[in-house]
CSV table of C-alpha atoms in Angstrom, one decimal:
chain,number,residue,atom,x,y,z
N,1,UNK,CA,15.6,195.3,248.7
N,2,UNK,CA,12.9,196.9,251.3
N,3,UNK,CA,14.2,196.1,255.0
N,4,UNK,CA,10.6,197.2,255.9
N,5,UNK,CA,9.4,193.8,256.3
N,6,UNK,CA,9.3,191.3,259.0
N,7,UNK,CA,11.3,189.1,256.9
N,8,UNK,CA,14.1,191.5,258.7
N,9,UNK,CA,14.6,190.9,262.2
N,10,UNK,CA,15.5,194.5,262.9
N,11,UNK,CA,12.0,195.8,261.5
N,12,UNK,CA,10.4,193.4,263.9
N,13,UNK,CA,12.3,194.7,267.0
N,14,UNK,CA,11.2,197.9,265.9
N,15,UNK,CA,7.0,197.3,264.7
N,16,UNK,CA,6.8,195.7,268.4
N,17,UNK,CA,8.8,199.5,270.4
N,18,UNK,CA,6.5,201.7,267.8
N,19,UNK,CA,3.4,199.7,268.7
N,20,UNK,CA,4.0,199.9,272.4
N,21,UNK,CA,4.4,203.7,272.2
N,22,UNK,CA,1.3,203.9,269.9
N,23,UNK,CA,-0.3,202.0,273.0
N,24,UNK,CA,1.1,204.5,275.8
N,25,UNK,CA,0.3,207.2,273.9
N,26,UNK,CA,-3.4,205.7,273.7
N,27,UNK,CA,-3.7,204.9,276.9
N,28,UNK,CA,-2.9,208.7,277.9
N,29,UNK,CA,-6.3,209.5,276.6
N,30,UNK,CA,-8.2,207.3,278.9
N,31,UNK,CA,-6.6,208.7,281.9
N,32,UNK,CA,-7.3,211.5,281.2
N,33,UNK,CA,-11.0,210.4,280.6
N,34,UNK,CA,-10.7,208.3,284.4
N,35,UNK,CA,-9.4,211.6,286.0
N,36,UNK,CA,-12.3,213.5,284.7
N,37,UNK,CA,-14.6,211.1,285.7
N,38,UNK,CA,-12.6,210.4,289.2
N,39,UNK,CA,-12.9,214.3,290.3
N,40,UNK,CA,-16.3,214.6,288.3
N,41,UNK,CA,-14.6,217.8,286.5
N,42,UNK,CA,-11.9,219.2,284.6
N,43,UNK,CA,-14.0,219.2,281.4
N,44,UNK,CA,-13.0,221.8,278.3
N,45,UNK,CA,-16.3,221.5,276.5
N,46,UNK,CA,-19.3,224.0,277.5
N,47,UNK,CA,-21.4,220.8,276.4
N,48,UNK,CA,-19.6,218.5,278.9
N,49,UNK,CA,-21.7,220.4,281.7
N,50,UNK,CA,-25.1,220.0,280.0
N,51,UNK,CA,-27.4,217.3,282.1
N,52,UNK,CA,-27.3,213.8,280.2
N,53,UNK,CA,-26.9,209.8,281.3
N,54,UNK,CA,-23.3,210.2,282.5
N,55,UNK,CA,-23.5,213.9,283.7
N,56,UNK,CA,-27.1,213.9,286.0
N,57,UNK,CA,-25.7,216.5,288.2
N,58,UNK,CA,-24.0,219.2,286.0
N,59,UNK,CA,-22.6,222.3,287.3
N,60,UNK,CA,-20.2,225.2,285.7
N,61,UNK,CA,-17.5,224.2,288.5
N,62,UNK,CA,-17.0,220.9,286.1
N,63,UNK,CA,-15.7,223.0,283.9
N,64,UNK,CA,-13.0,224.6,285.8
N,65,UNK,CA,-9.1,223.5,285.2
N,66,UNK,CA,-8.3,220.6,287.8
N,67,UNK,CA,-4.4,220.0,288.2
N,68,UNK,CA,-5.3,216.5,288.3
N,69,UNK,CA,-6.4,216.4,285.2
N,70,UNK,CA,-4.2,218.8,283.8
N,71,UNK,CA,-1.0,216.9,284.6
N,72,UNK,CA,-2.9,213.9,282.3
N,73,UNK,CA,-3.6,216.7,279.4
N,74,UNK,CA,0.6,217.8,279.9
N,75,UNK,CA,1.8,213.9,279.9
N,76,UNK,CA,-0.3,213.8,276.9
N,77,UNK,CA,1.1,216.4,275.2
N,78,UNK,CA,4.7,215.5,275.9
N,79,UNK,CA,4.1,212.2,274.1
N,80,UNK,CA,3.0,214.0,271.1
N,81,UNK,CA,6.1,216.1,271.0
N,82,UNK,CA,8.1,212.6,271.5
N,83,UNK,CA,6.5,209.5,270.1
N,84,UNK,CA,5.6,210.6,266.9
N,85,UNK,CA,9.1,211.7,266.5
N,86,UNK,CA,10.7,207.7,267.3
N,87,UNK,CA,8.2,206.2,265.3
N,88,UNK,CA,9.3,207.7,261.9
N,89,UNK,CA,13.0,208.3,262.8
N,90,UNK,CA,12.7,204.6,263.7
N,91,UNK,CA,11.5,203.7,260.7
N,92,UNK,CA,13.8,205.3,258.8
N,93,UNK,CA,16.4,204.3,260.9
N,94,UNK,CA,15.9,200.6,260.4
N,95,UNK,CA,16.5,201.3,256.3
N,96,UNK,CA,19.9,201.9,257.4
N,97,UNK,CA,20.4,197.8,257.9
N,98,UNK,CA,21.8,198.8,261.4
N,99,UNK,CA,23.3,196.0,263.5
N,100,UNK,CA,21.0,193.4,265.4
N,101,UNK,CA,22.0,194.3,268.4
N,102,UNK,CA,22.4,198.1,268.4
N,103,UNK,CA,18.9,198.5,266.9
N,104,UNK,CA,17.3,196.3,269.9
N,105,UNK,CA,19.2,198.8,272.2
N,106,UNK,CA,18.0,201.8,271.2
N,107,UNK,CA,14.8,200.4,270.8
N,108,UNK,CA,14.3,199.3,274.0
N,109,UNK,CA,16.0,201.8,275.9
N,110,UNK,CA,13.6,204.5,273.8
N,111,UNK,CA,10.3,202.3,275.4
N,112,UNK,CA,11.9,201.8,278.7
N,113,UNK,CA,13.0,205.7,279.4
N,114,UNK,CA,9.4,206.7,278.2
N,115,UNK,CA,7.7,204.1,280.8
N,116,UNK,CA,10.2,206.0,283.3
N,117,UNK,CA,9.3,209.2,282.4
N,118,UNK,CA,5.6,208.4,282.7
N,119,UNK,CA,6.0,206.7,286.2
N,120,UNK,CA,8.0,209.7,287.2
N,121,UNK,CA,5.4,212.3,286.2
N,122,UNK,CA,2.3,210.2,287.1
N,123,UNK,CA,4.1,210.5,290.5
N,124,UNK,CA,5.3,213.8,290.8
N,125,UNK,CA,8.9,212.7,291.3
N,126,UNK,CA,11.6,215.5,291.0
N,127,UNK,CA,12.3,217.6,288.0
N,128,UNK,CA,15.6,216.3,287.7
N,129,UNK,CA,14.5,212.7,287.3
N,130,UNK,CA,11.9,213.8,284.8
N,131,UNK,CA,14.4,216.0,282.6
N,132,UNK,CA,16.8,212.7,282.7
N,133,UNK,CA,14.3,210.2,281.4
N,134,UNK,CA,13.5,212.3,279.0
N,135,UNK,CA,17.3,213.6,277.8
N,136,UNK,CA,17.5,209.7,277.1
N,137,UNK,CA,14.6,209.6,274.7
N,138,UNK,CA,15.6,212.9,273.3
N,139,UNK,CA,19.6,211.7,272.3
N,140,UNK,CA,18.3,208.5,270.5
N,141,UNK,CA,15.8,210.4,269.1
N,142,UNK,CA,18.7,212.3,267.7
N,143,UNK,CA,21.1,209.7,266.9
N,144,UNK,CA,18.4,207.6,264.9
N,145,UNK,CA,18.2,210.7,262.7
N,146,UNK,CA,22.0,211.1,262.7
N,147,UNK,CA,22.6,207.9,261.4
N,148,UNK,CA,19.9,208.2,258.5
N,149,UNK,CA,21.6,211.3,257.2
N,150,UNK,CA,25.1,210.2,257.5
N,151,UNK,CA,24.0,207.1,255.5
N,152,UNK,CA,22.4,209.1,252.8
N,153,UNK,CA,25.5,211.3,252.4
N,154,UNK,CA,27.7,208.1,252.5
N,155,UNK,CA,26.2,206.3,250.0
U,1,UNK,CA,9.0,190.9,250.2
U,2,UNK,CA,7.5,194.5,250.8
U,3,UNK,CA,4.2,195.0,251.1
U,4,UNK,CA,4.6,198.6,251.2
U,5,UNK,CA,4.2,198.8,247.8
U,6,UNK,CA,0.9,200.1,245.9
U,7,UNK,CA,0.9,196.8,244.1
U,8,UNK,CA,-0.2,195.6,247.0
U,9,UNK,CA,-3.9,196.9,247.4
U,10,UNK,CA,-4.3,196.9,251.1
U,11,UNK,CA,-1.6,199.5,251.0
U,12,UNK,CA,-4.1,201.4,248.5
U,13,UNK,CA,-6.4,201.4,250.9
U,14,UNK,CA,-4.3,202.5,253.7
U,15,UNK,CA,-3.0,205.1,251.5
U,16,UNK,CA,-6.3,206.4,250.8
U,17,UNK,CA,-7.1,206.5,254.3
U,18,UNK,CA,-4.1,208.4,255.7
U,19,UNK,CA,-4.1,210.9,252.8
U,20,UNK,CA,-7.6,211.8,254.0
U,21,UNK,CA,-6.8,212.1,257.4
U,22,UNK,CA,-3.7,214.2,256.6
U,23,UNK,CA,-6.1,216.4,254.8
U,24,UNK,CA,-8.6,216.4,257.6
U,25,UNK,CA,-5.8,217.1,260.1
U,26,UNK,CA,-4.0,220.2,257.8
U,27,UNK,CA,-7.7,221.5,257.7
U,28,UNK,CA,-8.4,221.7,261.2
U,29,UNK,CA,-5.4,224.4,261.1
U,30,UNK,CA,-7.4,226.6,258.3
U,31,UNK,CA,-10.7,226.2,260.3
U,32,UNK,CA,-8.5,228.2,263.2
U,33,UNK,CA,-7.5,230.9,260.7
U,34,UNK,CA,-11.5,231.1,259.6
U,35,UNK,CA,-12.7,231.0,263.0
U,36,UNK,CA,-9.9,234.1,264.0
U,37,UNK,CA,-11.1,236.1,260.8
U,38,UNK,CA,-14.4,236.0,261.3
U,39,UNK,CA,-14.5,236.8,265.3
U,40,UNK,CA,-11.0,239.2,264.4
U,41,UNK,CA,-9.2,237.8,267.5
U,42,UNK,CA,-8.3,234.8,269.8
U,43,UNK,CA,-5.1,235.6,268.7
U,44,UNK,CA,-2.1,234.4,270.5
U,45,UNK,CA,0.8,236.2,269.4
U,46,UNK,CA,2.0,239.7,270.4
U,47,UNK,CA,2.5,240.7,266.9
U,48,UNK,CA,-1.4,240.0,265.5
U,49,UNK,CA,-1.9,243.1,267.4
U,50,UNK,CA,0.0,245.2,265.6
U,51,UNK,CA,-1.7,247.6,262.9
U,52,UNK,CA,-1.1,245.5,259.4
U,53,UNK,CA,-2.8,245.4,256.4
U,54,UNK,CA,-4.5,242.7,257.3
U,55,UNK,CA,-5.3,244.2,260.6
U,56,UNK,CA,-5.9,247.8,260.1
U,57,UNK,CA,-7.4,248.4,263.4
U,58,UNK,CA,-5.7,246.4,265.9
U,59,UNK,CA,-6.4,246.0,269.5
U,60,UNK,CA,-5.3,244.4,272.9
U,61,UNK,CA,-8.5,243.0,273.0
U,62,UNK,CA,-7.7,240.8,269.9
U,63,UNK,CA,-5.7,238.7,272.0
U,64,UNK,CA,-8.1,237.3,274.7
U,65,UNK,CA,-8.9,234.0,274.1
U,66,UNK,CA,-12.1,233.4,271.9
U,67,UNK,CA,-14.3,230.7,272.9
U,68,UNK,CA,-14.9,230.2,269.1
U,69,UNK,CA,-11.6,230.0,268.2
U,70,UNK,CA,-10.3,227.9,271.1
U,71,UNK,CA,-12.9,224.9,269.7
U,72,UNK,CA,-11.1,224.8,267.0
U,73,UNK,CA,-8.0,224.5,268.6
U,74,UNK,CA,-8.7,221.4,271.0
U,75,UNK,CA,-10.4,219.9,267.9
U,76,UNK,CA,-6.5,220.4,266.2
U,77,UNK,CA,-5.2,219.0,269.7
U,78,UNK,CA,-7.3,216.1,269.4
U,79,UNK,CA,-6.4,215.5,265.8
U,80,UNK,CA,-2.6,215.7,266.9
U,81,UNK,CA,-3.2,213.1,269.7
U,82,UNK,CA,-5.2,210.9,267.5
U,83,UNK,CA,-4.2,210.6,263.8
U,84,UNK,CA,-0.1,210.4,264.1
U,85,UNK,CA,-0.8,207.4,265.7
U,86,UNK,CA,-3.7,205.9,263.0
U,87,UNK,CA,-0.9,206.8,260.4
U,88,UNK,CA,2.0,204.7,261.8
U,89,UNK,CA,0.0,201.8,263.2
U,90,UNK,CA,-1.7,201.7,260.1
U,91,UNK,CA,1.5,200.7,258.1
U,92,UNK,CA,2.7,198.3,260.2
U,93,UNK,CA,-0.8,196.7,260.2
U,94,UNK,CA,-0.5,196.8,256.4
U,95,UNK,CA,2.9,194.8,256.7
U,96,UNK,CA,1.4,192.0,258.8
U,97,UNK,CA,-0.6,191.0,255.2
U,98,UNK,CA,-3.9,191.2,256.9
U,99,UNK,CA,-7.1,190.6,255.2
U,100,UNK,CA,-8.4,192.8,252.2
U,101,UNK,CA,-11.9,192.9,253.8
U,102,UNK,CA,-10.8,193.3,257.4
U,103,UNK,CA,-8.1,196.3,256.7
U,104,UNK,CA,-10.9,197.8,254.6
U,105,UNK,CA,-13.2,197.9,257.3
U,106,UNK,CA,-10.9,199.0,260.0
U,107,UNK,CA,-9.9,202.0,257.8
U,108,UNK,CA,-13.1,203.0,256.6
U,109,UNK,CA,-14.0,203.0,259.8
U,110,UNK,CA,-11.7,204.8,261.4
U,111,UNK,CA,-11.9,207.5,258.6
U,112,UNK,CA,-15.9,207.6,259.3
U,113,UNK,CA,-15.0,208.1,263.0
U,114,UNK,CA,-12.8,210.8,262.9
U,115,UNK,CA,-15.2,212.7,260.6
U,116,UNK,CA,-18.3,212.0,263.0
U,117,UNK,CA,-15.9,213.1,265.4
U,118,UNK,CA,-15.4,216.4,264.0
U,119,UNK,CA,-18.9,217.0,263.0
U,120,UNK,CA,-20.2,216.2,266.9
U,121,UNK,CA,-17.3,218.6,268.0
U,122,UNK,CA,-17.8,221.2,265.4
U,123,UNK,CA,-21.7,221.8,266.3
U,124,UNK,CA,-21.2,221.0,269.9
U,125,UNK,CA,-23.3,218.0,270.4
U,126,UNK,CA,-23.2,215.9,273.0
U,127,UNK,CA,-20.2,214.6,275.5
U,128,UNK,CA,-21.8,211.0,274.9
U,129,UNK,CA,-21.2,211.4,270.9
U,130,UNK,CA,-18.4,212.8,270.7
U,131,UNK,CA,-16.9,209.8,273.9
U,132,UNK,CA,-18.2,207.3,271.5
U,133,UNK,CA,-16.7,208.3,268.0
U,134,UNK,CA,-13.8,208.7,269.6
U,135,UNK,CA,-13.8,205.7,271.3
U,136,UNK,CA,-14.5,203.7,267.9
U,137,UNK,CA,-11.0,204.7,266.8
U,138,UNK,CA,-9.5,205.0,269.7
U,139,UNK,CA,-10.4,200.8,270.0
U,140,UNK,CA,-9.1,200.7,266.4
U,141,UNK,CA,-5.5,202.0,266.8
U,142,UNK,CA,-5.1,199.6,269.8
U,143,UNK,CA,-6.6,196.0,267.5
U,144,UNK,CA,-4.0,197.6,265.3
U,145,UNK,CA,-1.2,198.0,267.5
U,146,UNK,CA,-2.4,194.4,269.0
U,147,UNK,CA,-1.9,193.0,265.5
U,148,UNK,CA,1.9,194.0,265.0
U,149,UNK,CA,2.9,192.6,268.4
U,150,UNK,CA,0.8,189.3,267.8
U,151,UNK,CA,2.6,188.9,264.7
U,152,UNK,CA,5.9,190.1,265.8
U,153,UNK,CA,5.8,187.2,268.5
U,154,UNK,CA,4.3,184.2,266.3
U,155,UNK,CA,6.4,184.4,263.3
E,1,UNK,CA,9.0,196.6,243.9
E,2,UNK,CA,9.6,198.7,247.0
E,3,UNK,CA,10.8,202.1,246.7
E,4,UNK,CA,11.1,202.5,250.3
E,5,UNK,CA,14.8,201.8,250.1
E,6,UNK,CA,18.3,203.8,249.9
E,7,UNK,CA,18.9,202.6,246.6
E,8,UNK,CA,15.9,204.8,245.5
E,9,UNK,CA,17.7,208.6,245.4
E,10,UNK,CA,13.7,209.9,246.0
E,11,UNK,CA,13.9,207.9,249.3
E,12,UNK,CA,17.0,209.4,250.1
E,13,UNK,CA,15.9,212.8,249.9
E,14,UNK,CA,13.1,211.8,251.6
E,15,UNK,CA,14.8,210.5,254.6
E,16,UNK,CA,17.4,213.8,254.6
E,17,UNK,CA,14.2,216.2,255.2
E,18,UNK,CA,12.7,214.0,257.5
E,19,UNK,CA,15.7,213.6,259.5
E,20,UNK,CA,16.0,217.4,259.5
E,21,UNK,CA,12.6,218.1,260.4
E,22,UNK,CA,12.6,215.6,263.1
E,23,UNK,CA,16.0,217.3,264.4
E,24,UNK,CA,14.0,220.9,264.4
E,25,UNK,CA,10.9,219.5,266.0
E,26,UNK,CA,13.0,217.6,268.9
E,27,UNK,CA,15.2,220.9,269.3
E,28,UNK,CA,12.1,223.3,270.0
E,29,UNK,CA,11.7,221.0,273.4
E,30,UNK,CA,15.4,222.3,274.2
E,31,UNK,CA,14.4,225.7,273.0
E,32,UNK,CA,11.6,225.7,275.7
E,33,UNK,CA,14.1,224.0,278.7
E,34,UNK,CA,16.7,226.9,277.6
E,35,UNK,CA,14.1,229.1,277.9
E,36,UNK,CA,12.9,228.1,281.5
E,37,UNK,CA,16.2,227.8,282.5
E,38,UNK,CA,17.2,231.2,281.4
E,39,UNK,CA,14.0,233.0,283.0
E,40,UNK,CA,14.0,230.8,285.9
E,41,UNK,CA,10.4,230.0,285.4
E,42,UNK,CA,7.4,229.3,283.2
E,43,UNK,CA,6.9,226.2,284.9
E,44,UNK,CA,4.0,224.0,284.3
E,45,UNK,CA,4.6,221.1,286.9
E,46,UNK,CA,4.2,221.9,291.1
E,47,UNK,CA,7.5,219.9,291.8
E,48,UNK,CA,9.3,222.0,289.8
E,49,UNK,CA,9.2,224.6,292.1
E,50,UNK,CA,10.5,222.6,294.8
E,51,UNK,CA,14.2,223.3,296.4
E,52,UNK,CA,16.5,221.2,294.1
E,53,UNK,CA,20.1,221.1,292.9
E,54,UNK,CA,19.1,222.7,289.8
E,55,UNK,CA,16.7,224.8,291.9
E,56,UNK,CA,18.3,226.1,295.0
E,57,UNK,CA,16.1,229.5,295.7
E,58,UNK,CA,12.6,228.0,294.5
E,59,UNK,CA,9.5,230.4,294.3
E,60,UNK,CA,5.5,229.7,293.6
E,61,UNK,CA,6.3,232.7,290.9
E,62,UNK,CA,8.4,230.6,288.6
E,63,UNK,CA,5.2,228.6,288.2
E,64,UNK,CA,3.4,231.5,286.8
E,65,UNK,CA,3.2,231.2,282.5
E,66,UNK,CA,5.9,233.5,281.0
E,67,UNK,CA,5.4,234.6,277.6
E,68,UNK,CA,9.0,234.4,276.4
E,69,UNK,CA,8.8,230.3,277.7
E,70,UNK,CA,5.2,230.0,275.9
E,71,UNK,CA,6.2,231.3,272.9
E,72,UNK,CA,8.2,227.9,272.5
E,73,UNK,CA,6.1,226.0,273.7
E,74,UNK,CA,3.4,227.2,271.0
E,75,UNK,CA,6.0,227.0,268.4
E,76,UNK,CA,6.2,223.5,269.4
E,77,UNK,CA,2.6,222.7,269.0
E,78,UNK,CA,2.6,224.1,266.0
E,79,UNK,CA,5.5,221.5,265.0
E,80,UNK,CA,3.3,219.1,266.5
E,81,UNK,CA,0.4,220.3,263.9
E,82,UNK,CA,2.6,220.1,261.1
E,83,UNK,CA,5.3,218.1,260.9
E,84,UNK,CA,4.2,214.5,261.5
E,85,UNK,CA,1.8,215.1,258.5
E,86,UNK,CA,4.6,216.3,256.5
E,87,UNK,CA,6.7,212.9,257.6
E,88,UNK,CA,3.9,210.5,256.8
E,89,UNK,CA,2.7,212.1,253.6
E,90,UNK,CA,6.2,212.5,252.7
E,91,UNK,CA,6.5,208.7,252.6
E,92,UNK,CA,3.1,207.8,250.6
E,93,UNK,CA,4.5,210.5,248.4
E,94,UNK,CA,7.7,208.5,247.8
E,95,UNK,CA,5.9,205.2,246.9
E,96,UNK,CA,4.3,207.1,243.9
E,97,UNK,CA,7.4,207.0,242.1
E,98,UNK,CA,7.6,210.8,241.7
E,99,UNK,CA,9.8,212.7,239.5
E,100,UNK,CA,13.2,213.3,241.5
E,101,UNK,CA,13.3,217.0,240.6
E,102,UNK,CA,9.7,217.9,241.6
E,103,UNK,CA,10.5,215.5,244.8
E,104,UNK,CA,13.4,217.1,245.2
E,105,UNK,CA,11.3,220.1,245.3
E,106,UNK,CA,8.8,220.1,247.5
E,107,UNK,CA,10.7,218.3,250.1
E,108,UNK,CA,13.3,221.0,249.5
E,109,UNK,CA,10.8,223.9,250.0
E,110,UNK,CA,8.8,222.4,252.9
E,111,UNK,CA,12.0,222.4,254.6
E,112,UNK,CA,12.9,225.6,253.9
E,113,UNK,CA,9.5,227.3,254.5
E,114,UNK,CA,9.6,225.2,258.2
E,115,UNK,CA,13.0,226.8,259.2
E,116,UNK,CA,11.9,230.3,257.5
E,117,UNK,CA,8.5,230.0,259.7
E,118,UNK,CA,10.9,229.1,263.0
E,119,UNK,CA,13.0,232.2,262.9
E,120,UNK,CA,10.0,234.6,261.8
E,121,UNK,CA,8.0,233.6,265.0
E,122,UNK,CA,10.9,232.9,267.5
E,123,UNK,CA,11.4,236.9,266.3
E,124,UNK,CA,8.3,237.8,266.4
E,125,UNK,CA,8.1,239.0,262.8
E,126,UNK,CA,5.1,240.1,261.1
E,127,UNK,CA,1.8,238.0,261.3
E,128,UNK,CA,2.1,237.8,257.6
E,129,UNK,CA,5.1,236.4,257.4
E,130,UNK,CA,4.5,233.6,259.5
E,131,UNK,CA,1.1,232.9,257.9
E,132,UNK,CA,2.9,233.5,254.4
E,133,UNK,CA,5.7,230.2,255.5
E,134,UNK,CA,3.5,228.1,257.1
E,135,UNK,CA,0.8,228.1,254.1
E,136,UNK,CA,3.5,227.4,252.0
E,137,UNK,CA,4.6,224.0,254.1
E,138,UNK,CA,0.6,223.7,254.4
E,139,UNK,CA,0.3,223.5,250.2
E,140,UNK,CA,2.5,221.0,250.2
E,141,UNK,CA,1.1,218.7,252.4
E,142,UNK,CA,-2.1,218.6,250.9
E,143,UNK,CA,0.0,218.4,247.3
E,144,UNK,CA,1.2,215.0,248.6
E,145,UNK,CA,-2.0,214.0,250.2
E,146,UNK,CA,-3.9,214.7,246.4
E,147,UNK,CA,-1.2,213.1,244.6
E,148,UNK,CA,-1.5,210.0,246.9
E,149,UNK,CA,-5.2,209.7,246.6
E,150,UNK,CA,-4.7,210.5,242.7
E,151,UNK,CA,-2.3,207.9,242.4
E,152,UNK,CA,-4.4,205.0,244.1
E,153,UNK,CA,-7.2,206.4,242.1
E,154,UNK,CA,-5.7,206.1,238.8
E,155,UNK,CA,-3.7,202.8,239.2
């Protein structure tokens, strides 16, 4: 019997975490696009300094790295080292019929130590606080994939 | 029951889709190794450098970044921010049983997207086409991701 | 029927090489921490080079790129490139109904030719080598992807 329907509670905790990070992930796109439009710059494209409607002012400066938007482009990229990773170990993880109740934590803790590490490097918080929020998402990360081999071995 | 199943044609579809943007994605990583053949460079790793058959005549030069090359490779970082995401929202959409029409059209278009994407990238037009393709699925993955959590909460 | 589930032994291995490959992927982001820790640098982010518990003699040098930390980092990107594919078309792959030893097979090989393509760049082997690994891991992608699309094509 598929547990990969919302018949099963557990896949429902689970569809709701995965399309929250799918969301965040998103979103990191379109800051980066408001930061580029904020400091008029930052772009990677030699055609993102041509004149047009949304450019009237071009200028090769624009196309200079800006830390502001840089720190966007690295949040980005940390998401696609991370989420990608949750949203299939997840999956799996929830063919493992885990409990009720240690599914919902893992799941939550995942999407609430990812919003943490977001605010924290949005911010420019310290190093340590970064590295913790992200140890978090790392271990379930890790765990989630634990549990699916153990099970596979064990039955 | 699961609708995960290719009895189910709206998983057909979505199959269809995400087999063509895995394609598409595992491409963009060929069009690199084109692009650094044919400009013999914009490598990135020590080692290209060193004589080989395949590099007979090497040089230090071989490792500056080529501007040619480097398209290619924000076009892969786009795919890697983009189409993960298309893949796993896309399944869970298929499990909230939405229409045959509507899923069709959401992941045709999405598919059409990416590839106007790519082709406004690939030849450098505009910053306003390429916004707008992207945009399209951009707006996609998040009616998507909205689904899942609409269903999630009213079932 | 579903044969998304652990009674299905093509799911199962499945769910092994996923699990493994999601393990290798999340381990490269503690390759590249080891990495900065063991330099002392190859920051990216300005707060890191504040005066910290972890950080007690902090210089503007340690935010300068150093290859030994990049190399991780791009063998992380290429993860990034090639292993979500490799989990999602894994799955479609599975609700085929393959054959368990050609399954078996390719999930078997992808797996190997990943770790093989790890150690030959975190070595700095040949070029050709590394090409050599990560085509084969490549093929198989777009084996899955073709049988997927050839599947809904023909069913």
């Amino acid at each position: 019997m598929s547990l990969l329907t919302f018949d099963n509670p557990v896949f429902g905790y689970f569809a709701v975490a995965a399309a929250l990070m799918i969301v965040k992930m998103m979103s990191q796109g379109w800051i980066t696009v408001f930061r580029m439009m904020k400091v008029n710059g930052g772009f990677r494209y030699a055609e993102d300094a041509r004149q047009s409607l949304t450019n009237p002012h071009p200028s090769l400066e624009q196309l200079l790295p800006d830390e502001y938007v840089e720190r966007s482009r690295r949040m980005h990229e940390n998401d696609v080292e991370n989420i990608p990773l949750f949203l299939i170990a997840g999956l799996l993880y929830v063919c493992t019929a885990p409990s009720h109740a240690v599914s919902l934590g893992l799941f939550s803790v995942y999407v609430l130590s990812r919003f943490a590490h977001f605010y924290v490097v949005l911010t420019a918080r310290s190093h340590e606080a970064r590295a913790a929020f992200w140890t978090v998402g790392s271990v379930i990360i890790y765990v989630m994939a634990g549990v699916v081999i153990w099970h596979v071995l064990h039955s």
